[in-house]
Structures are given as structure tokens and as C-alpha cells.
mmCIF file of C-alpha atoms and ligand atoms in Angstrom:
data_model
loop_
_atom_site.group_PDB
_atom_site.id
_atom_site.type_symbol
_atom_site.label_atom_id
_atom_site.label_comp_id
_atom_site.label_asym_id
_atom_site.label_seq_id
_atom_site.Cartn_x
_atom_site.Cartn_y
_atom_site.Cartn_z
ATOM 1 C CA MET A 1 37.676 186.048 -39.222
ATOM 2 C CA GLU A 2 41.186 184.876 -38.780
ATOM 3 C CA ASP A 3 42.590 181.913 -36.678
ATOM 4 C CA SER A 4 46.723 182.162 -37.093
ATOM 5 C CA TYR A 5 49.608 180.311 -36.072
ATOM 6 C CA LEU A 6 49.861 183.108 -33.857
ATOM 7 C CA HIS A 7 46.732 182.413 -32.298
ATOM 8 C CA LYS A 8 47.184 178.896 -31.780
ATOM 9 C CA GLY A 9 50.416 179.520 -30.055
ATOM 10 C CA LEU A 10 48.860 181.677 -27.475
ATOM 11 C CA ARG A 11 46.207 179.557 -26.617
ATOM 12 C CA GLU A 12 49.015 176.643 -26.268
ATOM 13 C CA LYS A 13 50.043 178.552 -23.282
ATOM 14 C CA LEU A 14 46.670 179.595 -21.772
ATOM 15 C CA VAL A 15 46.037 175.456 -21.737
ATOM 16 C CA ASP A 16 49.300 175.066 -19.837
ATOM 17 C CA GLU A 17 48.338 178.067 -17.543
ATOM 18 C CA ILE A 18 44.874 176.978 -16.936
ATOM 19 C CA GLN A 19 46.457 173.335 -16.221
ATOM 20 C CA ARG A 20 49.060 174.612 -14.017
ATOM 21 C CA LYS A 21 46.301 176.416 -12.496
ATOM 22 C CA GLY A 22 44.546 172.677 -11.769
ATOM 23 C CA ILE A 23 42.727 171.612 -14.228
ATOM 24 C CA ARG A 24 43.239 168.285 -14.881
ATOM 25 C CA ASP A 25 40.517 167.006 -17.466
ATOM 26 C CA GLU A 26 42.265 166.218 -21.048
ATOM 27 C CA ARG A 27 39.405 166.645 -22.991
ATOM 28 C CA VAL A 28 38.770 170.426 -21.506
ATOM 29 C CA LEU A 29 41.266 171.013 -22.030
ATOM 30 C CA GLU A 30 41.454 169.640 -26.179
ATOM 31 C CA ALA A 31 38.216 172.370 -26.129
ATOM 32 C CA ILE A 32 39.887 175.151 -24.861
ATOM 33 C CA ARG A 33 43.206 174.429 -26.808
ATOM 34 C CA LYS A 34 40.986 174.419 -30.326
ATOM 35 C CA VAL A 35 38.146 176.905 -29.772
ATOM 36 C CA PRO A 36 39.594 180.355 -30.808
ATOM 37 C CA ARG A 37 38.709 182.628 -27.923
ATOM 38 C CA HIS A 38 39.862 186.739 -29.739
ATOM 39 C CA LEU A 39 36.814 185.947 -32.491
ATOM 40 C CA PHE A 40 34.756 185.782 -29.873
ATOM 41 C CA MET A 41 35.632 188.963 -28.503
ATOM 42 C CA GLU A 42 35.017 192.544 -29.193
ATOM 43 C CA SER A 43 37.726 194.439 -31.678
ATOM 44 C CA SER A 44 39.491 196.443 -28.895
ATOM 45 C CA PHE A 45 40.327 193.256 -26.409
ATOM 46 C CA ILE A 46 40.871 191.011 -29.036
ATOM 47 C CA LYS A 47 45.039 191.508 -28.031
ATOM 48 C CA PHE A 48 44.338 190.183 -24.628
ATOM 49 C CA ALA A 49 42.363 186.567 -26.228
ATOM 50 C CA TYR A 50 44.573 184.657 -25.013
ATOM 51 C CA LYS A 51 45.114 186.266 -20.597
ATOM 52 C CA ASP A 52 43.495 184.343 -18.427
ATOM 53 C CA GLN A 53 40.825 187.126 -17.588
ATOM 54 C CA ALA A 54 37.269 188.015 -17.753
ATOM 55 C CA PHE A 55 36.782 190.766 -20.917
ATOM 56 C CA PRO A 56 33.282 192.959 -21.342
ATOM 57 C CA ILE A 57 31.076 191.794 -24.611
ATOM 58 C CA GLY A 58 28.778 194.745 -24.770
ATOM 59 C CA SER A 59 25.478 194.709 -22.955
ATOM 60 C CA GLY A 60 27.130 195.487 -19.713
ATOM 61 C CA GLN A 61 28.202 191.561 -19.592
ATOM 62 C CA THR A 62 31.664 189.590 -19.811
ATOM 63 C CA ILE A 63 33.089 186.891 -21.186
ATOM 64 C CA SER A 64 34.516 184.834 -18.741
ATOM 65 C CA GLN A 65 37.978 184.157 -17.681
ATOM 66 C CA PRO A 66 39.155 181.006 -19.767
ATOM 67 C CA TYR A 67 40.064 179.476 -15.925
ATOM 68 C CA THR A 68 36.304 180.163 -14.905
ATOM 69 C CA VAL A 69 34.966 178.138 -18.275
ATOM 70 C CA ALA A 70 37.421 175.495 -17.765
ATOM 71 C CA PHE A 71 36.389 174.959 -14.267
ATOM 72 C CA GLN A 72 32.637 174.687 -14.846
ATOM 73 C CA THR A 73 33.248 172.801 -17.246
ATOM 74 C CA GLU A 74 35.407 169.829 -16.138
ATOM 75 C CA LEU A 75 32.725 169.778 -12.733
ATOM 76 C CA LEU A 76 29.825 169.484 -15.263
ATOM 77 C CA ASP A 77 31.480 166.043 -16.634
ATOM 78 C CA VAL A 78 29.477 165.953 -19.769
ATOM 79 C CA ARG A 79 29.639 162.945 -22.097
ATOM 80 C CA PRO A 80 29.736 163.275 -26.257
ATOM 81 C CA HIS A 81 25.115 163.511 -26.944
ATOM 82 C CA ASP A 82 24.866 164.830 -23.755
ATOM 83 C CA LYS A 83 21.886 167.096 -23.995
ATOM 84 C CA VAL A 84 22.756 170.372 -21.934
ATOM 85 C CA LEU A 85 21.151 173.619 -21.150
ATOM 86 C CA GLU A 86 22.903 176.429 -20.861
ATOM 87 C CA ILE A 87 22.047 179.660 -18.689
ATOM 88 C CA GLY A 88 23.414 182.718 -20.102
ATOM 89 C CA THR A 89 24.749 182.574 -24.363
ATOM 90 C CA GLY A 90 27.001 185.501 -23.486
ATOM 91 C CA SER A 91 29.735 185.359 -25.858
ATOM 92 C CA GLY A 92 28.685 181.995 -27.383
ATOM 93 C CA TYR A 93 32.437 180.954 -25.900
ATOM 94 C CA GLN A 94 31.373 178.140 -23.545
ATOM 95 C CA ALA A 95 28.911 176.798 -25.604
ATOM 96 C CA ALA A 96 31.500 176.524 -28.256
ATOM 97 C CA VAL A 97 34.028 174.993 -25.559
ATOM 98 C CA LEU A 98 30.983 172.494 -24.942
ATOM 99 C CA LEU A 99 29.921 172.025 -28.683
ATOM 100 C CA GLU A 100 33.569 171.256 -29.073
ATOM 101 C CA MET A 101 33.367 168.550 -26.422
ATOM 102 C CA GLY A 102 30.576 166.496 -28.257
ATOM 103 C CA ALA A 103 27.427 167.740 -26.915
ATOM 104 C CA ARG A 104 23.874 168.867 -28.080
ATOM 105 C CA ILE A 105 23.678 172.286 -26.973
ATOM 106 C CA TYR A 106 20.298 174.579 -26.051
ATOM 107 C CA THR A 107 21.696 178.466 -24.514
ATOM 108 C CA ILE A 108 19.354 180.785 -23.411
ATOM 109 C CA GLU A 109 20.153 185.010 -23.572
ATOM 110 C CA ARG A 110 18.132 187.716 -21.929
ATOM 111 C CA GLN A 111 19.462 190.283 -23.610
ATOM 112 C CA LYS A 112 19.082 190.519 -27.456
ATOM 113 C CA GLU A 113 21.972 192.154 -28.610
ATOM 114 C CA LEU A 114 23.823 189.237 -27.506
ATOM 115 C CA TYR A 115 21.380 186.842 -28.282
ATOM 116 C CA LEU A 116 21.628 187.977 -31.950
ATOM 117 C CA LYS A 117 25.230 188.377 -32.246
ATOM 118 C CA ALA A 118 25.953 185.262 -30.992
ATOM 119 C CA GLN A 119 23.536 183.987 -33.153
ATOM 120 C CA THR A 120 25.495 185.329 -35.960
ATOM 121 C CA LEU A 121 28.789 184.068 -35.068
ATOM 122 C CA LEU A 122 29.005 180.366 -33.665
ATOM 123 C CA PRO A 123 27.412 178.972 -37.293
ATOM 124 C CA LYS A 124 30.138 181.051 -39.283
ATOM 125 C CA LEU A 125 32.603 179.569 -36.847
ATOM 126 C CA GLY A 126 30.702 175.909 -37.360
ATOM 127 C CA TYR A 127 29.166 175.763 -33.764
ATOM 128 C CA LYS A 128 25.475 174.740 -34.206
ATOM 129 C CA PRO A 129 23.884 174.967 -30.423
ATOM 130 C CA SER A 130 19.919 175.572 -30.245
ATOM 131 C CA PHE A 131 19.840 179.385 -29.340
ATOM 132 C CA PHE A 132 17.010 180.847 -27.488
ATOM 133 C CA TYR A 133 16.216 184.347 -26.240
ATOM 134 C CA GLY A 134 14.550 184.116 -23.161
ATOM 135 C CA ASP A 135 14.639 184.104 -19.162
ATOM 136 C CA GLY A 136 16.785 181.559 -18.535
ATOM 137 C CA TYR A 137 15.444 181.027 -14.595
ATOM 138 C CA GLN A 138 12.122 179.516 -16.899
ATOM 139 C CA GLY A 139 14.621 177.353 -18.595
ATOM 140 C CA LEU A 140 13.372 174.696 -21.580
ATOM 141 C CA PRO A 141 10.504 172.948 -19.972
ATOM 142 C CA THR A 142 8.685 171.889 -23.223
ATOM 143 C CA TYR A 143 13.487 170.663 -24.919
ATOM 144 C CA GLY A 144 13.840 169.132 -21.270
ATOM 145 C CA PRO A 145 15.170 167.368 -19.311
ATOM 146 C CA PHE A 146 18.391 167.714 -19.692
ATOM 147 C CA ASP A 147 21.328 165.478 -18.469
ATOM 148 C CA ARG A 148 23.641 168.309 -17.618
ATOM 149 C CA ILE A 149 21.811 172.037 -16.772
ATOM 150 C CA LEU A 150 25.019 175.119 -16.764
ATOM 151 C CA ILE A 151 24.652 178.448 -15.499
ATOM 152 C CA THR A 152 26.975 180.775 -16.328
ATOM 153 C CA ALA A 153 25.806 184.041 -14.391
ATOM 154 C CA ALA A 154 25.572 184.682 -10.523
ATOM 155 C CA ALA A 155 21.813 182.929 -9.060
ATOM 156 C CA PRO A 156 21.161 184.215 -5.826
ATOM 157 C CA ALA A 157 20.255 180.784 -4.769
ATOM 158 C CA ILE A 158 20.083 177.392 -6.288
ATOM 159 C CA PRO A 159 17.152 177.448 -9.138
ATOM 160 C CA THR A 160 15.124 174.557 -8.341
ATOM 161 C CA THR A 161 12.491 175.232 -11.604
ATOM 162 C CA LEU A 162 15.412 174.572 -13.103
ATOM 163 C CA ILE A 163 16.284 171.450 -11.256
ATOM 164 C CA GLU A 164 12.729 169.735 -12.361
ATOM 165 C CA GLN A 165 14.173 170.002 -16.145
ATOM 166 C CA LEU A 166 16.909 167.649 -15.105
ATOM 167 C CA LYS A 167 17.196 164.149 -15.713
ATOM 168 C CA THR A 168 17.610 162.018 -12.769
ATOM 169 C CA GLY A 169 21.420 161.105 -12.164
ATOM 170 C CA GLY A 170 21.751 164.800 -14.261
ATOM 171 C CA LYS A 171 24.011 167.058 -13.450
ATOM 172 C CA MET A 172 23.547 171.246 -12.800
ATOM 173 C CA VAL A 173 26.951 173.563 -12.316
ATOM 174 C CA VAL A 174 26.069 177.264 -10.928
ATOM 175 C CA PRO A 175 27.472 180.020 -9.052
ATOM 176 C CA VAL A 176 25.370 180.603 -6.351
ATOM 177 C CA GLY A 177 25.437 184.373 -4.090
ATOM 178 C CA GLY A 178 24.661 187.723 -4.191
ATOM 179 C CA SER A 179 26.776 190.255 -5.821
ATOM 180 C CA GLY A 180 30.027 190.071 -4.596
ATOM 181 C CA SER A 181 31.336 186.442 -4.918
ATOM 182 C CA GLN A 182 29.197 183.189 -5.185
ATOM 183 C CA VAL A 183 29.553 179.550 -5.054
ATOM 184 C CA MET A 184 30.888 177.118 -7.256
ATOM 185 C CA THR A 185 28.279 174.409 -6.916
ATOM 186 C CA GLN A 186 27.427 171.336 -8.837
ATOM 187 C CA VAL A 187 23.967 169.334 -8.217
ATOM 188 C CA GLU A 188 23.723 166.010 -8.769
ATOM 189 C CA LYS A 189 19.553 165.275 -9.062
ATOM 190 C CA THR A 190 19.643 161.708 -7.167
ATOM 191 C CA GLY A 191 15.606 161.219 -7.657
ATOM 192 C CA PRO A 192 12.424 162.540 -8.577
ATOM 193 C CA ASP A 193 12.367 165.062 -6.035
ATOM 194 C CA LYS A 194 15.987 164.995 -4.479
ATOM 195 C CA TYR A 195 19.438 165.984 -5.111
ATOM 196 C CA VAL A 196 22.621 166.869 -3.159
ATOM 197 C CA THR A 197 25.417 168.910 -3.253
ATOM 198 C CA HIS A 198 28.703 170.076 -3.334
ATOM 199 C CA GLU A 199 30.859 172.949 -3.086
ATOM 200 C CA HIS A 200 34.423 174.027 -5.285
ATOM 201 C CA GLY A 201 35.011 177.464 -4.225
ATOM 202 C CA TRP A 202 34.668 181.283 -4.567
ATOM 203 C CA PHE A 203 34.105 182.753 -8.272
ATOM 204 C CA VAL A 204 32.581 185.863 -9.393
ATOM 205 C CA PHE A 205 30.393 186.213 -12.038
ATOM 206 C CA VAL A 206 27.344 188.730 -13.323
ATOM 207 C CA PRO A 207 23.955 188.684 -11.423
ATOM 208 C CA MET A 208 21.351 186.005 -13.222
ATOM 209 C CA LEU A 209 19.089 188.748 -13.687
ATOM 210 C CA LYS A 210 15.287 187.762 -14.058
ATOM 211 C CA GLY A 211 13.099 188.660 -17.718
ATOM 212 C CA ARG A 212 14.584 189.570 -20.778
ATOM 213 C CA GLU A 213 16.368 193.147 -22.303
HETATM 214 N N1 SAH B 1 28.498 181.892 -20.799
HETATM 215 C C1 SAH B 1 29.435 183.088 -21.551
HETATM 216 C C2 SAH B 1 29.290 184.131 -20.649
HETATM 217 C C3 SAH B 1 28.182 185.488 -20.032
HETATM 218 S S1 SAH B 1 28.083 186.145 -18.528
HETATM 219 C C4 SAH B 1 29.985 182.975 -22.379
HETATM 220 O O1 SAH B 1 30.976 182.531 -22.353
HETATM 221 O O2 SAH B 1 30.214 184.474 -22.913
HETATM 222 C C5 SAH B 1 26.447 185.837 -18.466
HETATM 223 C C6 SAH B 1 25.118 186.332 -19.238
HETATM 224 O O3 SAH B 1 24.300 185.641 -18.799
HETATM 225 C C7 SAH B 1 25.129 187.629 -19.887
HETATM 226 O O4 SAH B 1 25.204 187.800 -21.513
HETATM 227 C C8 SAH B 1 24.083 187.457 -18.925
HETATM 228 O O5 SAH B 1 22.999 189.093 -20.332
HETATM 229 C C9 SAH B 1 22.695 186.590 -19.067
HETATM 230 N N2 SAH B 1 22.065 186.521 -18.326
HETATM 231 C C10 SAH B 1 21.853 186.767 -16.859
HETATM 232 N N3 SAH B 1 20.549 186.600 -16.281
HETATM 233 C C11 SAH B 1 20.051 185.566 -17.419
HETATM 234 C C12 SAH B 1 18.844 185.097 -17.149
HETATM 235 N N4 SAH B 1 18.157 185.353 -16.063
HETATM 236 N N5 SAH B 1 18.550 184.193 -18.370
HETATM 237 C C13 SAH B 1 19.465 183.849 -19.708
HETATM 238 N N6 SAH B 1 20.338 184.664 -19.328
HETATM 239 C C14 SAH B 1 20.945 185.543 -18.586
#
């Protein structure tokens, strides 16, 4: 598991590219600069790791495009020590980016194989989120409330159960829509039973599914 100067150079170029595409938050760019994305990918795709594209990670799922990871992370607006719930661990790459920013991460995955893989890989790279195998629609009521919730799969509608697990003043970022494309939505909880939403353009995610596999 090597992170060479070549990889670091490729990451630098990737950071330039997503910066040109509009990512401004220095803390997000710095995190992308640090996380060795190639170590989160399947062997046949490693050589493409620093392309700004999504790739298969097994179980019919994908590691999100770096620009999309950066865009969601920027909207999430995490502060150091924030307690963050991530739905859709997948490869664990997004969780690693959030950990680089100093957040405390609770991450849920419904595909057993991916959950087990991430749980083995991340600690080896020095990343220590709390891993959960389960259905993200349920959230983690006993661990909440959270400062931030990030959903990395397409939700058919805003999952209101999860808003209940958000602190007042907290934020949730979720791609909302059907199978074609989804609207990146930032939800801000303004009171115990109140929230406002802001929409931020179209993206394509794998679907958020019910239950576990
Ligand atoms: N954050 C991931 C992106 C993975 S793609 C990364 O950085 O690689 C989205 C992931 O969400 C998939 O692994 C999928 O299995 C998972 N997922 C879909 N519905 C879910 C649910 N209800 N609960 C938990 N995980 C879910």
C-alpha cells in the first residue's frame, strides 16, 4: 500500500482540476490533497484513481467522482470535532476526507461486503470512523443528535427521520431524486420541528435502498 511522489503529483493535478470546476474551500482542497484515493479503489481501476470520475467498487456500487465528494463536503460545512453521520460508507473515501478535516465520523453501509472491506482498510491508513452495518434510513438514534448528516446515495425524498437526528442549527446534505439524476439539497434545521432547504444543481448517484444485504 504505497503512496508515492507520483501519486502525490497526480493528486495535486486533481486538486487543480476540481478547483477550476468551482471548489473554493481550502480545507476541502487540502483534504483531497491528502487522501490517497488509489488505495480505496479496486486493483483494475487504480491507474485511473486521479481522474475526476466515479468508478465501480464492487456490489454494484461506486466511489463518487472527486468533484462530487468535494462539492458535498463544501456544502456540509464541517467544523473540527463536529459529530457527523455519513450514510453510504462505500469505499470509505468520503469518510477519510471528512476525518482529514477533523470531524468525528459515524458511517453506515447496507452492503455487508463493502462494510467489511472499509472496516479493514481505513484503520490501516490511519482513519478511524465508527463503522455500522445497517439501513441508513434508520440513522443511529442512540448516537445522535449529529451536527451534520451526509447522504452519499440518491434519496427519493428528503429522509425526515434523519432530520430528527440532527441538532438544531445542524445541516444535512442529500441528493434528492429518482434514478436518472438528483438535485443536491442542503437542509438546515432551524428549530426542533423546522427546516429550510437550498438546492445546488444536478448530480448522479446510486440509489439509497431500504434494508441491508
Ligand atoms: N461515500 C462512498 C460512496 C459510495 S456510493 C464513497 O466514498 O465511496 C453509495 C453507497 O451507499 C453504496 O455503497 C451503497 O451500498 C450505500 N447505500 C445505499 N443505500 C443505503 C442505505 N439505506 N444505508 C446505508 N448505505 C446505503
